Short mmCIF file of C-alpha atoms in Angstrom, two decimals:
data_model
loop_
_atom_site.label_atom_id
_atom_site.label_comp_id
_atom_site.label_asym_id
_atom_site.label_seq_id
_atom_site.Cartn_x
_atom_site.Cartn_y
_atom_site.Cartn_z
CA MET A 1 17.76 -32.43 18.29
CA ALA A 2 14.45 -34.88 17.17
CA GLY A 3 10.83 -34.41 18.07
CA ARG A 4 10.63 -30.78 16.76
CA LEU A 5 7.37 -31.64 15.12
CA ASP A 6 5.81 -33.48 17.61
CA GLY A 7 1.96 -33.53 17.55
CA LYS A 8 1.99 -31.61 14.74
CA VAL A 9 -0.24 -32.28 11.16
CA ALA A 10 1.14 -31.62 8.07
CA ILE A 11 0.27 -31.78 4.42
CA ILE A 12 3.74 -31.73 2.32
CA THR A 13 2.59 -31.41 -1.79
CA GLY A 14 5.12 -32.85 -3.85
CA GLY A 15 6.16 -34.72 -1.02
CA VAL A 16 7.17 -38.30 -3.03
CA SER A 17 10.52 -36.97 -4.75
CA GLY A 18 13.29 -34.31 -4.86
CA MET A 19 13.53 -32.02 -2.00
CA GLY A 20 9.54 -32.73 -1.57
CA LEU A 21 10.96 -36.63 -0.09
CA ALA A 22 13.46 -35.09 2.01
CA ALA A 23 10.75 -32.98 3.46
CA THR A 24 8.89 -35.65 4.09
CA GLU A 25 11.68 -38.34 5.69
CA LEU A 26 12.54 -35.34 7.55
CA PHE A 27 9.47 -34.27 9.04
CA ILE A 28 8.83 -38.14 10.09
CA LYS A 29 12.07 -38.22 12.00
CA GLU A 30 10.42 -34.82 13.91
CA GLY A 31 7.14 -36.19 14.56
CA ALA A 32 4.86 -34.88 12.63
CA LYS A 33 2.04 -36.98 10.92
CA LEU A 34 1.73 -35.92 7.54
CA VAL A 35 -0.76 -36.69 4.01
CA ILE A 36 1.58 -36.29 0.69
CA ALA A 37 -0.34 -34.71 -1.84
CA ASP A 38 1.09 -36.22 -5.15
CA ILE A 39 0.02 -36.79 -8.92
CA GLN A 40 2.73 -40.38 -8.55
CA ALA A 41 0.44 -42.46 -7.28
CA GLU A 42 2.86 -45.53 -7.07
CA LYS A 43 5.11 -43.67 -5.11
CA GLY A 44 2.61 -42.58 -2.39
CA LEU A 45 1.58 -45.07 -1.60
CA ALA A 46 4.99 -47.07 -1.27
CA LEU A 47 5.33 -44.08 1.52
CA GLU A 48 2.41 -44.84 3.31
CA GLN A 49 3.75 -48.53 3.76
CA ARG A 50 7.00 -47.33 4.84
CA PHE A 51 5.66 -45.22 7.47
CA PRO A 52 2.31 -47.62 8.70
CA GLY A 53 0.31 -45.04 11.07
CA GLN A 54 2.57 -41.13 10.29
CA LEU A 55 1.11 -40.97 6.76
CA ARG A 56 -1.79 -41.03 4.44
CA PHE A 57 -0.82 -40.95 0.73
CA SER A 58 -3.37 -38.94 -1.33
CA ARG A 59 -3.29 -38.51 -5.13
CA CYS A 60 -3.67 -35.08 -6.14
CA ASP A 61 -3.50 -32.77 -9.15
CA ILE A 62 -2.20 -29.27 -8.11
CA ARG A 63 -4.86 -27.78 -10.36
CA SER A 64 -8.39 -29.22 -8.81
CA GLU A 65 -9.30 -27.57 -6.44
CA GLU A 66 -10.84 -31.29 -5.34
CA ASP A 67 -7.40 -32.30 -4.92
CA ILE A 68 -6.60 -30.58 -2.69
CA ALA A 69 -9.69 -29.69 -0.50
CA ALA A 70 -9.38 -33.99 -0.37
CA ALA A 71 -6.70 -34.02 1.09
CA VAL A 72 -6.77 -31.32 4.11
CA ALA A 73 -9.75 -33.31 4.60
CA LEU A 74 -8.20 -36.71 4.98
CA ALA A 75 -5.07 -34.65 7.40
CA VAL A 76 -8.46 -33.82 9.29
CA ASP A 77 -10.17 -37.20 9.39
CA SER A 78 -6.66 -39.06 9.97
CA PHE A 79 -5.18 -36.99 11.93
CA GLY A 80 -7.40 -34.59 13.40
CA GLY A 81 -6.74 -31.47 12.05
CA LEU A 82 -3.55 -29.51 9.70
CA ASP A 83 -1.04 -27.57 11.72
CA VAL A 84 1.72 -27.32 8.81
CA MET A 85 0.72 -26.49 4.32
CA TYR A 86 3.76 -26.83 2.72
CA HIS A 87 3.17 -26.62 -0.92
CA ASN A 88 6.42 -27.64 -2.78
CA ALA A 89 4.75 -29.64 -5.26
CA GLY A 90 5.28 -27.62 -9.37
CA ALA A 91 6.88 -28.60 -12.35
CA VAL A 92 8.75 -26.06 -14.94
CA GLY A 93 5.14 -25.58 -17.38
CA ASP A 94 5.56 -24.14 -20.57
CA ASN A 95 9.04 -23.17 -21.61
CA SER A 96 8.67 -21.03 -24.52
CA SER A 97 9.77 -17.94 -25.27
CA ILE A 98 7.73 -14.52 -24.92
CA GLU A 99 7.37 -14.31 -28.82
CA ASP A 100 6.32 -18.31 -29.10
CA MET A 101 3.83 -18.39 -26.20
CA SER A 102 0.31 -19.85 -26.07
CA THR A 103 -2.77 -18.83 -24.16
CA ALA A 104 -2.56 -22.45 -23.40
CA GLY A 105 0.59 -22.73 -22.45
CA TRP A 106 0.77 -19.80 -20.08
CA ASP A 107 -2.41 -20.24 -18.65
CA ASP A 108 -1.46 -23.96 -17.75
CA THR A 109 1.62 -22.40 -15.88
CA GLN A 110 0.03 -20.42 -14.11
CA ASN A 111 -2.61 -22.77 -13.21
CA LEU A 112 -0.04 -25.51 -12.04
CA LEU A 113 2.26 -22.84 -9.64
CA LEU A 114 0.11 -20.29 -8.92
CA ARG A 115 -3.48 -21.27 -9.07
CA SER A 116 -2.12 -23.94 -6.83
CA THR A 117 -1.20 -21.65 -4.27
CA MET A 118 -3.93 -19.74 -4.32
CA LEU A 119 -5.55 -23.25 -3.74
CA THR A 120 -3.15 -24.01 -0.47
CA ILE A 121 -3.51 -21.50 1.11
CA LYS A 122 -7.26 -21.30 0.84
CA HIS A 123 -8.29 -24.70 2.18
CA ALA A 124 -6.07 -24.55 4.79
CA ILE A 125 -6.76 -21.48 6.35
CA ASN A 126 -10.11 -23.36 8.23
CA PRO A 127 -8.59 -26.32 9.96
CA MET A 128 -5.48 -23.92 11.01
CA LYS A 129 -8.12 -21.30 12.59
CA LYS A 130 -10.14 -24.63 14.39
CA ARG A 131 -6.29 -24.89 15.83
CA GLY A 132 -5.84 -21.82 16.83
CA LYS A 133 -2.48 -21.02 15.13
CA GLY A 134 -0.27 -22.69 12.08
CA SER A 135 2.27 -22.56 9.04
CA ILE A 136 1.80 -22.34 5.93
CA ILE A 137 5.19 -22.88 3.00
CA LEU A 138 5.19 -21.65 0.11
CA THR A 139 7.57 -22.46 -2.93
CA SER A 140 9.32 -20.07 -5.47
CA SER A 141 12.30 -19.99 -7.41
CA ALA A 142 15.62 -17.81 -7.73
CA ALA A 143 14.20 -17.63 -11.31
CA ALA A 144 11.52 -14.31 -9.51
CA VAL A 145 13.75 -12.57 -8.10
CA ALA A 146 17.41 -13.01 -9.53
CA LEU A 147 18.97 -10.55 -11.91
CA GLY A 148 17.57 -10.75 -15.28
CA GLY A 149 15.50 -13.98 -14.31
CA SER A 150 16.53 -17.37 -14.63
CA GLY A 151 14.17 -19.08 -15.89
CA PRO A 152 11.32 -19.42 -18.33
CA PHE A 153 8.93 -16.75 -19.19
CA ALA A 154 5.85 -18.18 -17.79
CA TYR A 155 7.98 -19.76 -14.70
CA THR A 156 9.40 -16.98 -13.91
CA VAL A 157 5.85 -15.11 -13.76
CA ALA A 158 4.26 -17.64 -11.70
CA LYS A 159 6.75 -17.49 -9.00
CA ALA A 160 7.89 -14.02 -8.82
CA GLY A 161 3.35 -14.49 -8.39
CA VAL A 162 3.98 -16.73 -5.56
CA ILE A 163 6.09 -14.52 -3.37
CA SER A 164 3.47 -12.04 -3.66
CA ALA A 165 0.49 -14.27 -2.02
CA GLY A 166 2.79 -15.64 0.24
CA ARG A 167 3.21 -11.86 1.77
CA TYR A 168 -0.68 -10.83 0.81
CA ALA A 169 -1.35 -14.19 2.77
CA ALA A 170 0.70 -13.18 5.50
CA PHE A 171 -0.59 -9.90 6.59
CA ALA A 172 -4.71 -11.31 6.12
CA LEU A 173 -4.17 -14.15 7.86
CA GLY A 174 -1.80 -13.08 10.97
CA GLN A 175 -4.55 -11.46 13.04
CA HIS A 176 -5.65 -15.46 13.34
CA SER A 177 -2.00 -15.99 14.26
CA ILE A 178 -1.63 -18.57 10.94
CA ARG A 179 2.59 -17.57 9.57
CA VAL A 180 2.80 -17.70 5.99
CA ASN A 181 6.25 -17.47 4.31
CA ILE A 182 7.91 -18.56 1.33
CA ILE A 183 11.27 -20.73 0.40
CA VAL A 184 12.84 -19.64 -2.54
CA PRO A 185 15.52 -22.03 -3.77
CA GLY A 186 18.16 -21.86 -6.33
CA ALA A 187 19.67 -24.52 -8.22
CA PHE A 188 18.79 -27.98 -7.22
CA PRO A 189 19.99 -30.99 -8.79
CA THR A 190 16.13 -31.93 -9.21
CA SER A 191 13.76 -33.38 -11.47
CA ILE A 192 12.76 -29.76 -11.78
CA TRP A 193 15.42 -29.28 -13.85
CA SER A 194 14.58 -31.82 -16.52
CA GLY A 195 11.47 -30.00 -17.65
CA HIS A 196 14.14 -28.16 -19.45
CA ILE A 197 14.45 -30.86 -21.19
CA GLY A 198 11.53 -32.55 -21.48
CA GLY A 199 12.40 -34.81 -19.24
CA ASP A 200 10.20 -36.98 -16.71
CA ALA A 201 9.85 -36.51 -13.09
CA ASP A 202 12.03 -39.64 -12.28
CA MET A 203 15.19 -38.22 -14.15
CA GLY A 204 16.13 -35.94 -11.32
CA ASP A 205 16.38 -38.11 -9.53
CA ARG A 206 19.18 -39.36 -10.57
CA LEU A 207 20.77 -35.85 -11.58
CA GLY A 208 23.54 -36.47 -9.05
CA LEU A 209 26.52 -37.62 -10.96
CA ASP A 210 27.90 -34.23 -12.15
CA LEU A 211 27.30 -31.86 -9.34
CA GLY A 212 30.31 -29.35 -10.50
CA ARG A 213 28.47 -26.95 -12.69
CA PHE A 214 25.88 -26.75 -10.29
CA ALA A 215 28.55 -25.67 -7.65
CA ARG A 216 29.61 -23.22 -9.87
CA MET A 217 26.15 -20.81 -10.15
CA GLN A 218 26.32 -19.59 -6.63
CA VAL A 219 28.60 -17.59 -4.60
CA LEU A 220 29.10 -21.03 -2.43
CA PRO A 221 30.96 -23.61 -4.53
CA GLN A 222 29.15 -26.14 -3.74
CA ALA A 223 25.45 -27.88 -5.18
CA GLY A 224 22.79 -27.58 -3.05
CA ASP A 225 21.07 -30.11 -1.83
CA PRO A 226 17.36 -31.06 -1.41
CA ARG A 227 18.03 -31.67 2.25
CA ASN A 228 19.29 -27.93 2.44
CA ILE A 229 14.90 -26.88 1.49
CA ALA A 230 13.55 -29.20 3.89
CA ASP A 231 16.03 -27.48 6.86
CA ALA A 232 14.22 -24.49 5.82
CA ALA A 233 10.71 -26.04 6.09
CA LEU A 234 11.43 -27.97 9.24
CA PHE A 235 12.40 -24.44 10.47
CA LEU A 236 9.81 -22.61 9.46
CA ALA A 237 7.27 -25.94 10.50
CA SER A 238 8.24 -25.54 13.54
CA GLU A 239 7.76 -22.85 17.20
CA ALA A 240 11.78 -22.07 15.98
CA SER A 241 9.64 -19.52 13.67
CA ASP A 242 6.93 -18.70 15.50
CA PHE A 243 7.83 -14.68 15.32
CA ILE A 244 8.47 -15.15 11.41
CA THR A 245 5.51 -14.70 9.32
CA GLY A 246 6.12 -12.86 5.19
CA VAL A 247 9.68 -13.59 5.09
CA ALA A 248 11.33 -15.10 1.06
CA LEU A 249 13.59 -17.31 2.25
CA PRO A 250 16.20 -17.58 0.00
CA VAL A 251 17.77 -21.22 -0.39
CA ASP A 252 20.27 -20.96 -2.93
CA GLY A 253 24.52 -20.46 -1.30
CA GLY A 254 24.20 -16.81 -2.98
CA LEU A 255 22.50 -17.17 -6.31
CA THR A 256 20.82 -14.11 -6.15
CA LEU A 257 23.48 -12.47 -4.21
CA HIS A 258 26.13 -13.00 -7.67
CA ARG A 259 25.22 -15.14 -10.18
CA GLY A 260 28.22 -17.37 -11.34
CA PRO A 261 30.03 -18.59 -14.63
CA GLU A 262 27.19 -21.24 -15.14
CA ALA A 263 24.07 -19.23 -13.75
CA SER A 264 22.75 -17.74 -16.97
CA ALA A 265 19.26 -20.07 -18.39
CA SER A 266 21.85 -21.45 -20.52
CA GLY A 267 24.40 -22.71 -18.73
CA GLN A 268 21.58 -24.08 -16.24
CA LEU A 269 20.68 -26.00 -19.25
CA GLY A 270 24.01 -26.75 -19.98
CA ALA A 271 24.47 -28.30 -16.58
CA VAL A 272 20.82 -30.57 -16.78
CA ASN A 273 22.35 -31.59 -20.20
CA ALA A 274 25.90 -32.69 -19.08
CA ALA A 275 23.66 -34.82 -16.23
CA ALA A 276 21.52 -36.63 -18.55
CA GLU A 277 24.32 -37.30 -21.01
CA GLN A 278 26.29 -38.97 -18.11
CA LEU A 279 23.61 -41.14 -17.61
CA GLU A 280 22.65 -41.99 -20.73
CA ARG A 281 26.70 -43.08 -20.25
CA ALA A 282 26.03 -45.18 -16.86
#
Protein backbone atom coordinates (compact mmCIF):
# COMPACT_ATOMS: atom_id res chain seq x y z
CA MET A 1 0.00 0.00 0.00
CA ALA A 2 1.40 3.36 -1.02
CA GLY A 3 0.10 6.89 -0.76
CA ARG A 4 -0.62 6.87 2.97
CA LEU A 5 0.87 10.37 3.27
CA ASP A 6 -0.41 11.83 0.01
CA GLY A 7 -1.02 15.56 0.40
CA LYS A 8 0.79 15.79 3.73
CA VAL A 9 3.72 18.04 4.55
CA ALA A 10 6.13 16.77 7.18
CA ILE A 11 9.27 17.87 8.98
CA ILE A 12 11.72 15.23 10.17
CA THR A 13 14.51 16.38 12.45
CA GLY A 14 17.65 14.30 12.15
CA GLY A 15 16.39 12.88 8.87
CA VAL A 16 19.68 12.33 7.05
CA SER A 17 20.95 9.18 8.79
CA GLY A 18 19.95 6.17 10.88
CA MET A 19 16.32 6.01 11.97
CA GLY A 20 15.64 9.44 10.53
CA LEU A 21 16.85 8.47 7.06
CA ALA A 22 14.69 5.35 7.10
CA ALA A 23 11.69 7.57 7.90
CA THR A 24 12.67 10.09 5.23
CA GLU A 25 12.76 7.42 2.54
CA LEU A 26 9.50 5.83 3.69
CA PHE A 27 7.62 9.13 3.99
CA ILE A 28 8.71 10.10 0.45
CA LYS A 29 7.59 6.70 -0.84
CA GLU A 30 4.21 7.24 0.81
CA GLY A 31 3.69 10.61 -0.90
CA ALA A 32 4.72 13.23 1.66
CA LYS A 33 6.50 16.48 0.97
CA LEU A 34 9.37 16.81 3.42
CA VAL A 35 11.61 19.31 5.11
CA ILE A 36 14.60 17.62 6.67
CA ALA A 37 16.04 19.59 9.59
CA ASP A 38 19.51 18.36 10.43
CA ILE A 39 22.95 19.63 11.34
CA GLN A 40 24.67 17.46 8.70
CA ALA A 41 24.50 19.83 5.75
CA GLU A 42 26.36 17.76 3.16
CA LYS A 43 24.06 14.78 3.60
CA GLY A 44 21.00 17.02 3.71
CA LEU A 45 21.83 18.76 0.45
CA ALA A 46 22.47 15.36 -1.16
CA LEU A 47 18.96 14.30 -0.14
CA GLU A 48 17.55 17.48 -1.65
CA GLN A 49 19.17 16.53 -4.96
CA ARG A 50 18.00 12.93 -4.65
CA PHE A 51 14.35 13.94 -4.18
CA PRO A 52 13.91 17.16 -6.21
CA GLY A 53 10.58 18.87 -5.65
CA GLN A 54 9.68 16.53 -2.80
CA LEU A 55 12.26 17.42 -0.17
CA ARG A 56 13.91 20.57 1.13
CA PHE A 57 16.82 20.67 3.54
CA SER A 58 17.12 23.12 6.42
CA ARG A 59 20.37 23.20 8.36
CA CYS A 60 19.21 22.98 11.94
CA ASP A 61 20.78 22.79 15.37
CA ILE A 62 17.79 21.53 17.34
CA ARG A 63 18.93 23.48 20.41
CA SER A 64 18.29 26.72 18.48
CA GLU A 65 14.78 28.16 18.43
CA GLU A 66 15.69 30.23 15.38
CA ASP A 67 16.71 27.08 13.48
CA ILE A 68 13.52 25.21 14.41
CA ALA A 69 11.39 28.21 13.41
CA ALA A 70 13.25 28.45 10.10
CA ALA A 71 12.57 24.79 9.30
CA VAL A 72 8.86 25.29 9.94
CA ALA A 73 8.84 28.44 7.81
CA LEU A 74 10.54 26.53 4.98
CA ALA A 75 7.85 23.84 5.08
CA VAL A 76 5.08 26.44 4.93
CA ASP A 77 6.76 28.52 2.21
CA SER A 78 7.78 25.54 0.06
CA PHE A 79 4.80 23.21 0.42
CA GLY A 80 1.96 25.32 1.84
CA GLY A 81 1.66 24.18 5.43
CA LEU A 82 2.58 21.55 8.01
CA ASP A 83 0.77 18.32 8.88
CA VAL A 84 3.43 16.22 10.62
CA MET A 85 6.29 17.16 12.91
CA TYR A 86 8.52 14.16 13.61
CA HIS A 87 11.22 15.09 16.12
CA ASN A 88 13.75 12.31 15.73
CA ALA A 89 17.10 14.09 16.13
CA GLY A 90 19.17 13.55 19.23
CA ALA A 91 22.38 12.17 20.67
CA VAL A 92 23.62 10.68 23.92
CA GLY A 93 24.86 14.01 25.27
CA ASP A 94 26.99 14.02 28.40
CA ASN A 95 27.40 10.41 29.55
CA SER A 96 29.00 11.26 32.91
CA SER A 97 27.94 9.44 36.07
CA ILE A 98 25.85 11.27 38.68
CA GLU A 99 28.87 12.10 40.82
CA ASP A 100 30.88 13.39 37.86
CA MET A 101 28.12 15.34 36.10
CA SER A 102 28.88 19.01 35.47
CA THR A 103 26.18 21.63 35.25
CA ALA A 104 27.36 22.47 31.74
CA GLY A 105 27.08 18.84 30.63
CA TRP A 106 23.67 18.48 32.24
CA ASP A 107 22.34 21.69 30.69
CA ASP A 108 23.62 20.85 27.22
CA THR A 109 22.05 17.38 27.32
CA GLN A 110 18.69 18.74 28.48
CA ASN A 111 18.83 21.44 25.79
CA LEU A 112 19.63 18.87 23.12
CA LEU A 113 16.94 16.37 24.08
CA LEU A 114 14.26 18.15 26.08
CA ARG A 115 14.30 21.85 25.16
CA SER A 116 14.37 20.81 21.50
CA THR A 117 11.22 18.77 22.14
CA MET A 118 9.48 21.83 23.54
CA LEU A 119 10.61 23.91 20.56
CA THR A 120 9.40 21.47 17.93
CA ILE A 121 6.00 21.22 19.60
CA LYS A 122 5.74 24.99 20.05
CA HIS A 123 6.53 25.88 16.45
CA ALA A 124 4.36 23.16 14.93
CA ILE A 125 1.16 24.36 16.61
CA ASN A 126 0.19 27.44 14.58
CA PRO A 127 0.65 25.94 11.08
CA MET A 128 -1.20 22.80 12.21
CA LYS A 129 -4.06 24.89 13.57
CA LYS A 130 -4.33 26.48 10.13
CA ARG A 131 -4.59 23.00 8.59
CA GLY A 132 -7.28 22.06 11.13
CA LYS A 133 -5.34 19.07 12.48
CA GLY A 134 -1.88 17.60 12.77
CA SER A 135 0.38 14.89 14.13
CA ILE A 136 3.42 15.54 16.32
CA ILE A 137 5.71 12.55 16.88
CA LEU A 138 8.42 12.66 19.54
CA THR A 139 11.28 10.29 20.26
CA SER A 140 12.02 9.01 23.75
CA SER A 141 14.05 5.90 24.62
CA ALA A 142 13.69 2.58 26.38
CA ALA A 143 16.27 4.02 28.78
CA ALA A 144 13.48 6.24 30.13
CA VAL A 145 11.22 3.35 31.11
CA ALA A 146 13.36 0.20 31.40
CA LEU A 147 13.85 -1.27 34.85
CA GLY A 148 17.11 0.05 36.24
CA GLY A 149 17.67 2.30 33.26
CA SER A 150 19.84 1.45 30.27
CA GLY A 151 21.46 4.75 29.41
CA PRO A 152 23.51 7.56 30.92
CA PHE A 153 22.01 9.67 33.72
CA ALA A 154 21.35 12.95 31.91
CA TYR A 155 20.11 11.17 28.77
CA THR A 156 17.73 8.93 30.72
CA VAL A 157 16.21 11.84 32.65
CA ALA A 158 15.78 13.92 29.49
CA LYS A 159 14.12 11.08 27.60
CA ALA A 160 11.72 10.52 30.48
CA GLY A 161 10.89 14.22 30.21
CA VAL A 162 10.08 13.76 26.52
CA ILE A 163 7.31 11.31 27.45
CA SER A 164 5.86 13.75 29.98
CA ALA A 165 6.08 16.64 27.50
CA GLY A 166 4.34 14.61 24.84
CA ARG A 167 1.50 13.50 27.10
CA TYR A 168 0.96 17.04 28.40
CA ALA A 169 0.93 18.41 24.84
CA ALA A 170 -1.51 15.71 23.73
CA PHE A 171 -3.92 16.80 26.46
CA ALA A 172 -3.50 20.51 25.71
CA LEU A 173 -3.69 20.29 21.93
CA GLY A 174 -6.41 17.70 21.47
CA GLN A 175 -9.03 20.44 21.21
CA HIS A 176 -7.30 21.53 17.99
CA SER A 177 -7.23 17.97 16.59
CA ILE A 178 -3.46 17.95 16.97
CA ARG A 179 -2.31 14.53 18.07
CA VAL A 180 0.94 14.03 19.99
CA ASN A 181 2.53 10.60 20.39
CA ILE A 182 5.92 9.33 21.48
CA ILE A 183 7.98 6.53 19.95
CA VAL A 184 10.10 4.68 22.53
CA PRO A 185 12.91 2.90 20.66
CA GLY A 186 14.86 0.03 22.15
CA ALA A 187 18.33 -1.09 21.08
CA PHE A 188 19.19 -0.17 17.50
CA PRO A 189 22.70 -0.28 15.96
CA THR A 190 22.64 3.32 14.74
CA SER A 191 24.72 6.42 15.32
CA ILE A 192 23.41 7.18 18.81
CA TRP A 193 25.17 4.09 20.14
CA SER A 194 28.54 5.42 19.01
CA GLY A 195 28.03 8.29 21.44
CA HIS A 196 28.71 5.89 24.29
CA ILE A 197 32.29 5.54 23.08
CA GLY A 198 32.78 9.01 21.61
CA GLY A 199 32.18 7.95 18.00
CA ASP A 200 31.09 10.31 15.25
CA ALA A 201 27.66 10.41 13.63
CA ASP A 202 28.81 8.47 10.57
CA MET A 203 29.88 5.54 12.71
CA GLY A 204 26.26 4.50 13.17
CA ASP A 205 25.89 3.95 9.45
CA ARG A 206 28.50 1.20 9.71
CA LEU A 207 27.55 -0.53 12.98
CA GLY A 208 25.64 -3.37 11.37
CA LEU A 209 28.57 -5.76 11.16
CA ASP A 210 27.86 -7.52 14.47
CA LEU A 211 24.17 -7.72 15.32
CA GLY A 212 24.24 -10.79 17.54
CA ARG A 213 24.63 -8.88 20.78
CA PHE A 214 21.87 -6.46 19.82
CA ALA A 215 19.60 -9.45 19.14
CA ARG A 216 20.15 -10.73 22.69
CA MET A 217 19.00 -7.50 24.36
CA GLN A 218 15.27 -8.18 24.24
CA VAL A 219 12.54 -10.81 24.13
CA LEU A 220 12.41 -11.04 20.33
CA PRO A 221 15.72 -12.62 19.25
CA GLN A 222 16.52 -10.17 16.47
CA ALA A 223 18.32 -6.89 16.14
CA GLY A 224 16.22 -3.80 15.64
CA ASP A 225 16.27 -2.21 12.19
CA PRO A 226 15.71 1.53 11.53
CA ARG A 227 12.78 0.54 9.31
CA ASN A 228 10.96 -0.68 12.45
CA ILE A 229 10.97 2.89 13.76
CA ALA A 230 10.09 4.34 10.36
CA ASP A 231 7.03 2.07 10.14
CA ALA A 232 5.86 3.25 13.57
CA ALA A 233 6.38 6.88 12.58
CA LEU A 234 4.44 6.34 9.35
CA PHE A 235 1.52 4.86 11.30
CA LEU A 236 1.46 7.80 13.73
CA ALA A 237 1.76 10.32 10.87
CA SER A 238 -1.03 8.77 8.81
CA GLU A 239 -4.79 8.78 9.11
CA ALA A 240 -4.61 5.17 10.34
CA SER A 241 -3.87 6.59 13.81
CA ASP A 242 -6.32 9.49 13.77
CA PHE A 243 -7.93 8.43 17.09
CA ILE A 244 -4.62 7.86 18.90
CA THR A 245 -2.95 10.53 21.02
CA GLY A 246 -0.86 10.70 24.18
CA VAL A 247 0.61 7.24 23.61
CA ALA A 248 4.21 6.25 24.37
CA LEU A 249 4.71 3.42 21.88
CA PRO A 250 7.58 1.01 22.59
CA VAL A 251 9.32 -0.22 19.44
CA ASP A 252 11.84 -2.37 21.23
CA GLY A 253 11.31 -6.07 20.57
CA GLY A 254 10.16 -6.43 24.17
CA LEU A 255 13.25 -4.84 25.75
CA THR A 256 11.15 -3.07 28.36
CA LEU A 257 9.35 -6.33 29.21
CA HIS A 258 12.50 -8.27 29.95
CA ARG A 259 16.08 -7.13 29.72
CA GLY A 260 18.21 -9.78 28.02
CA PRO A 261 21.82 -10.68 28.85
CA GLU A 262 23.22 -7.81 26.79
CA ALA A 263 20.68 -5.17 27.94
CA SER A 264 22.65 -3.63 30.79
CA ALA A 265 24.53 -0.42 30.15
CA SER A 266 27.77 -2.42 30.14
CA GLY A 267 26.29 -4.97 27.77
CA GLN A 268 25.13 -2.28 25.37
CA LEU A 269 28.50 -0.64 25.47
CA GLY A 270 30.07 -4.02 24.77
CA ALA A 271 27.92 -4.38 21.67
CA VAL A 272 29.07 -1.02 20.36
CA ASN A 273 32.70 -1.79 21.17
CA ALA A 274 32.46 -5.14 19.40
CA ALA A 275 31.05 -3.46 16.29
CA ALA A 276 33.75 -0.79 16.43
CA GLU A 277 36.45 -3.44 16.64
CA GLN A 278 35.04 -5.16 13.58
CA LEU A 279 35.07 -1.86 11.72
CA GLU A 280 38.73 -1.42 12.53
CA ARG A 281 39.50 -4.90 11.21
CA ALA A 282 37.39 -4.47 8.07
